[in-house]
């Protein structure tokens, strides 16, 4: 498994990565997430503004939410053979 890296170094090109974030109960979570720029959000349709820009992850099979991850690593399968 690849080592965790600071979230500031994560790709913001729409690729999916594994992120680590803390929920409102203080529980650390690991999720596949994607950084979504305002342009990417608007291209998908809907009423978006700059407050919606950021990291988005599925919190269950049907629900996506914006999260504030603290670190990341390449998503499974992107570990360059590690």
JSON list of C-alpha atoms in Angstrom, two decimals:
[
{"chain": "A", "resi": 1, "resn": "UNK", "atom": "CA", "xyz": [0.00, 0.00, 0.00]},
{"chain": "A", "resi": 2, "resn": "UNK", "atom": "CA", "xyz": [1.28, 3.47, -0.86]},
{"chain": "A", "resi": 3, "resn": "UNK", "atom": "CA", "xyz": [2.11, 5.85, 1.96]},
{"chain": "A", "resi": 4, "resn": "UNK", "atom": "CA", "xyz": [-0.28, 8.64, 2.86]},
{"chain": "A", "resi": 5, "resn": "UNK", "atom": "CA", "xyz": [0.56, 12.09, 1.55]},
{"chain": "A", "resi": 6, "resn": "UNK", "atom": "CA", "xyz": [-0.63, 15.58, 2.58]},
{"chain": "A", "resi": 7, "resn": "UNK", "atom": "CA", "xyz": [-3.95, 16.43, 0.90]},
{"chain": "A", "resi": 8, "resn": "UNK", "atom": "CA", "xyz": [-2.39, 19.57, -0.59]},
{"chain": "A", "resi": 9, "resn": "UNK", "atom": "CA", "xyz": [-0.36, 17.31, -2.90]},
{"chain": "A", "resi": 10, "resn": "UNK", "atom": "CA", "xyz": [-3.37, 15.31, -4.20]},
{"chain": "A", "resi": 11, "resn": "UNK", "atom": "CA", "xyz": [-4.32, 15.57, -7.87]},
{"chain": "A", "resi": 12, "resn": "UNK", "atom": "CA", "xyz": [-7.16, 17.99, -8.59]},
{"chain": "A", "resi": 13, "resn": "UNK", "atom": "CA", "xyz": [-7.76, 16.85, -12.16]},
{"chain": "A", "resi": 14, "resn": "UNK", "atom": "CA", "xyz": [-10.89, 14.82, -11.40]},
{"chain": "A", "resi": 15, "resn": "UNK", "atom": "CA", "xyz": [-9.06, 11.54, -10.84]},
{"chain": "A", "resi": 16, "resn": "UNK", "atom": "CA", "xyz": [-10.20, 9.35, -7.96]},
{"chain": "A", "resi": 17, "resn": "UNK", "atom": "CA", "xyz": [-7.90, 8.81, -4.98]},
{"chain": "A", "resi": 18, "resn": "UNK", "atom": "CA", "xyz": [-8.22, 7.29, -1.53]},
{"chain": "A", "resi": 19, "resn": "UNK", "atom": "CA", "xyz": [-8.59, 10.00, 1.12]},
{"chain": "A", "resi": 20, "resn": "UNK", "atom": "CA", "xyz": [-8.66, 10.02, 4.90]},
{"chain": "A", "resi": 21, "resn": "UNK", "atom": "CA", "xyz": [-11.04, 12.36, 6.70]},
{"chain": "A", "resi": 22, "resn": "UNK", "atom": "CA", "xyz": [-12.67, 12.84, 10.09]},
{"chain": "A", "resi": 23, "resn": "UNK", "atom": "CA", "xyz": [-16.47, 12.93, 10.39]},
{"chain": "A", "resi": 24, "resn": "UNK", "atom": "CA", "xyz": [-18.52, 15.06, 12.80]},
{"chain": "A", "resi": 25, "resn": "UNK", "atom": "CA", "xyz": [-18.31, 12.28, 15.43]},
{"chain": "A", "resi": 26, "resn": "UNK", "atom": "CA", "xyz": [-14.50, 12.35, 15.33]},
{"chain": "A", "resi": 27, "resn": "UNK", "atom": "CA", "xyz": [-14.25, 9.00, 13.53]},
{"chain": "A", "resi": 28, "resn": "UNK", "atom": "CA", "xyz": [-11.51, 8.67, 10.89]},
{"chain": "A", "resi": 29, "resn": "UNK", "atom": "CA", "xyz": [-12.80, 7.42, 7.54]},
{"chain": "A", "resi": 30, "resn": "UNK", "atom": "CA", "xyz": [-11.16, 6.12, 4.40]},
{"chain": "A", "resi": 31, "resn": "UNK", "atom": "CA", "xyz": [-13.03, 6.80, 1.15]},
{"chain": "A", "resi": 32, "resn": "UNK", "atom": "CA", "xyz": [-12.50, 7.01, -2.57]},
{"chain": "A", "resi": 33, "resn": "UNK", "atom": "CA", "xyz": [-12.94, 10.68, -3.42]},
{"chain": "A", "resi": 34, "resn": "UNK", "atom": "CA", "xyz": [-12.64, 13.08, -6.31]},
{"chain": "A", "resi": 35, "resn": "UNK", "atom": "CA", "xyz": [-11.80, 16.79, -6.32]},
{"chain": "A", "resi": 36, "resn": "UNK", "atom": "CA", "xyz": [-14.47, 18.67, -8.25]},
{"chain": "A", "resi": 37, "resn": "UNK", "atom": "CA", "xyz": [-13.84, 22.15, -9.57]},
{"chain": "A", "resi": 38, "resn": "UNK", "atom": "CA", "xyz": [-16.72, 24.56, -10.16]},
{"chain": "A", "resi": 39, "resn": "UNK", "atom": "CA", "xyz": [-16.40, 24.02, -13.93]},
{"chain": "A", "resi": 40, "resn": "UNK", "atom": "CA", "xyz": [-16.64, 20.23, -13.50]},
{"chain": "A", "resi": 41, "resn": "UNK", "atom": "CA", "xyz": [-19.68, 20.56, -11.22]},
{"chain": "A", "resi": 42, "resn": "UNK", "atom": "CA", "xyz": [-21.49, 22.92, -13.59]},
{"chain": "A", "resi": 43, "resn": "UNK", "atom": "CA", "xyz": [-20.76, 20.61, -16.54]},
{"chain": "A", "resi": 44, "resn": "UNK", "atom": "CA", "xyz": [-22.65, 17.84, -14.72]},
{"chain": "A", "resi": 45, "resn": "UNK", "atom": "CA", "xyz": [-25.71, 20.09, -14.44]},
{"chain": "A", "resi": 46, "resn": "UNK", "atom": "CA", "xyz": [-27.47, 21.61, -11.48]},
{"chain": "A", "resi": 47, "resn": "UNK", "atom": "CA", "xyz": [-27.14, 24.80, -9.48]},
{"chain": "A", "resi": 48, "resn": "UNK", "atom": "CA", "xyz": [-23.56, 24.96, -8.10]},
{"chain": "A", "resi": 49, "resn": "UNK", "atom": "CA", "xyz": [-21.45, 27.78, -6.68]},
{"chain": "A", "resi": 50, "resn": "UNK", "atom": "CA", "xyz": [-17.86, 28.17, -5.44]},
{"chain": "A", "resi": 51, "resn": "UNK", "atom": "CA", "xyz": [-18.81, 26.80, -2.00]},
{"chain": "A", "resi": 52, "resn": "UNK", "atom": "CA", "xyz": [-19.41, 23.42, -3.66]},
{"chain": "A", "resi": 53, "resn": "UNK", "atom": "CA", "xyz": [-15.86, 23.16, -5.02]},
{"chain": "A", "resi": 54, "resn": "UNK", "atom": "CA", "xyz": [-13.78, 20.57, -3.20]},
{"chain": "A", "resi": 55, "resn": "UNK", "atom": "CA", "xyz": [-13.45, 16.89, -2.35]},
{"chain": "A", "resi": 56, "resn": "UNK", "atom": "CA", "xyz": [-16.54, 14.69, -2.80]},
{"chain": "A", "resi": 57, "resn": "UNK", "atom": "CA", "xyz": [-16.99, 11.09, -1.67]},
{"chain": "A", "resi": 58, "resn": "UNK", "atom": "CA", "xyz": [-19.80, 8.56, -1.41]},
{"chain": "A", "resi": 59, "resn": "UNK", "atom": "CA", "xyz": [-20.70, 8.10, 2.25]},
{"chain": "A", "resi": 60, "resn": "UNK", "atom": "CA", "xyz": [-22.92, 5.13, 1.35]},
{"chain": "A", "resi": 61, "resn": "UNK", "atom": "CA", "xyz": [-24.09, 3.49, -1.86]},
{"chain": "A", "resi": 62, "resn": "UNK", "atom": "CA", "xyz": [-26.37, 6.39, -2.79]},
{"chain": "A", "resi": 63, "resn": "UNK", "atom": "CA", "xyz": [-25.17, 9.51, -0.98]},
{"chain": "A", "resi": 64, "resn": "UNK", "atom": "CA", "xyz": [-22.32, 11.83, -1.94]},
{"chain": "A", "resi": 65, "resn": "UNK", "atom": "CA", "xyz": [-21.10, 14.62, 0.28]},
{"chain": "A", "resi": 66, "resn": "UNK", "atom": "CA", "xyz": [-18.36, 17.18, 0.31]},
{"chain": "A", "resi": 67, "resn": "UNK", "atom": "CA", "xyz": [-15.60, 16.26, 2.77]},
{"chain": "A", "resi": 68, "resn": "UNK", "atom": "CA", "xyz": [-12.40, 17.83, 4.11]},
{"chain": "A", "resi": 69, "resn": "UNK", "atom": "CA", "xyz": [-9.72, 15.15, 3.86]},
{"chain": "A", "resi": 70, "resn": "UNK", "atom": "CA", "xyz": [-6.42, 15.46, 5.68]},
{"chain": "A", "resi": 71, "resn": "UNK", "atom": "CA", "xyz": [-4.34, 13.02, 3.62]},
{"chain": "A", "resi": 72, "resn": "UNK", "atom": "CA", "xyz": [-4.49, 10.82, 0.53]},
{"chain": "A", "resi": 73, "resn": "UNK", "atom": "CA", "xyz": [-2.88, 7.96, -1.36]},
{"chain": "A", "resi": 74, "resn": "UNK", "atom": "CA", "xyz": [-3.45, 6.60, -4.85]},
{"chain": "A", "resi": 75, "resn": "UNK", "atom": "CA", "xyz": [-6.69, 4.62, -5.15]},
{"chain": "A", "resi": 76, "resn": "UNK", "atom": "CA", "xyz": [-6.38, 0.81, -5.02]},
{"chain": "A", "resi": 77, "resn": "UNK", "atom": "CA", "xyz": [-4.81, -0.50, -8.19]},
{"chain": "A", "resi": 78, "resn": "UNK", "atom": "CA", "xyz": [-2.83, 2.72, -8.75]},
{"chain": "A", "resi": 79, "resn": "UNK", "atom": "CA", "xyz": [0.09, 1.75, -6.51]},
{"chain": "A", "resi": 80, "resn": "UNK", "atom": "CA", "xyz": [2.58, 1.21, -9.37]},
{"chain": "A", "resi": 81, "resn": "UNK", "atom": "CA", "xyz": [3.02, -2.44, -8.50]},
{"chain": "A", "resi": 82, "resn": "UNK", "atom": "CA", "xyz": [3.54, -2.01, -4.76]}
]
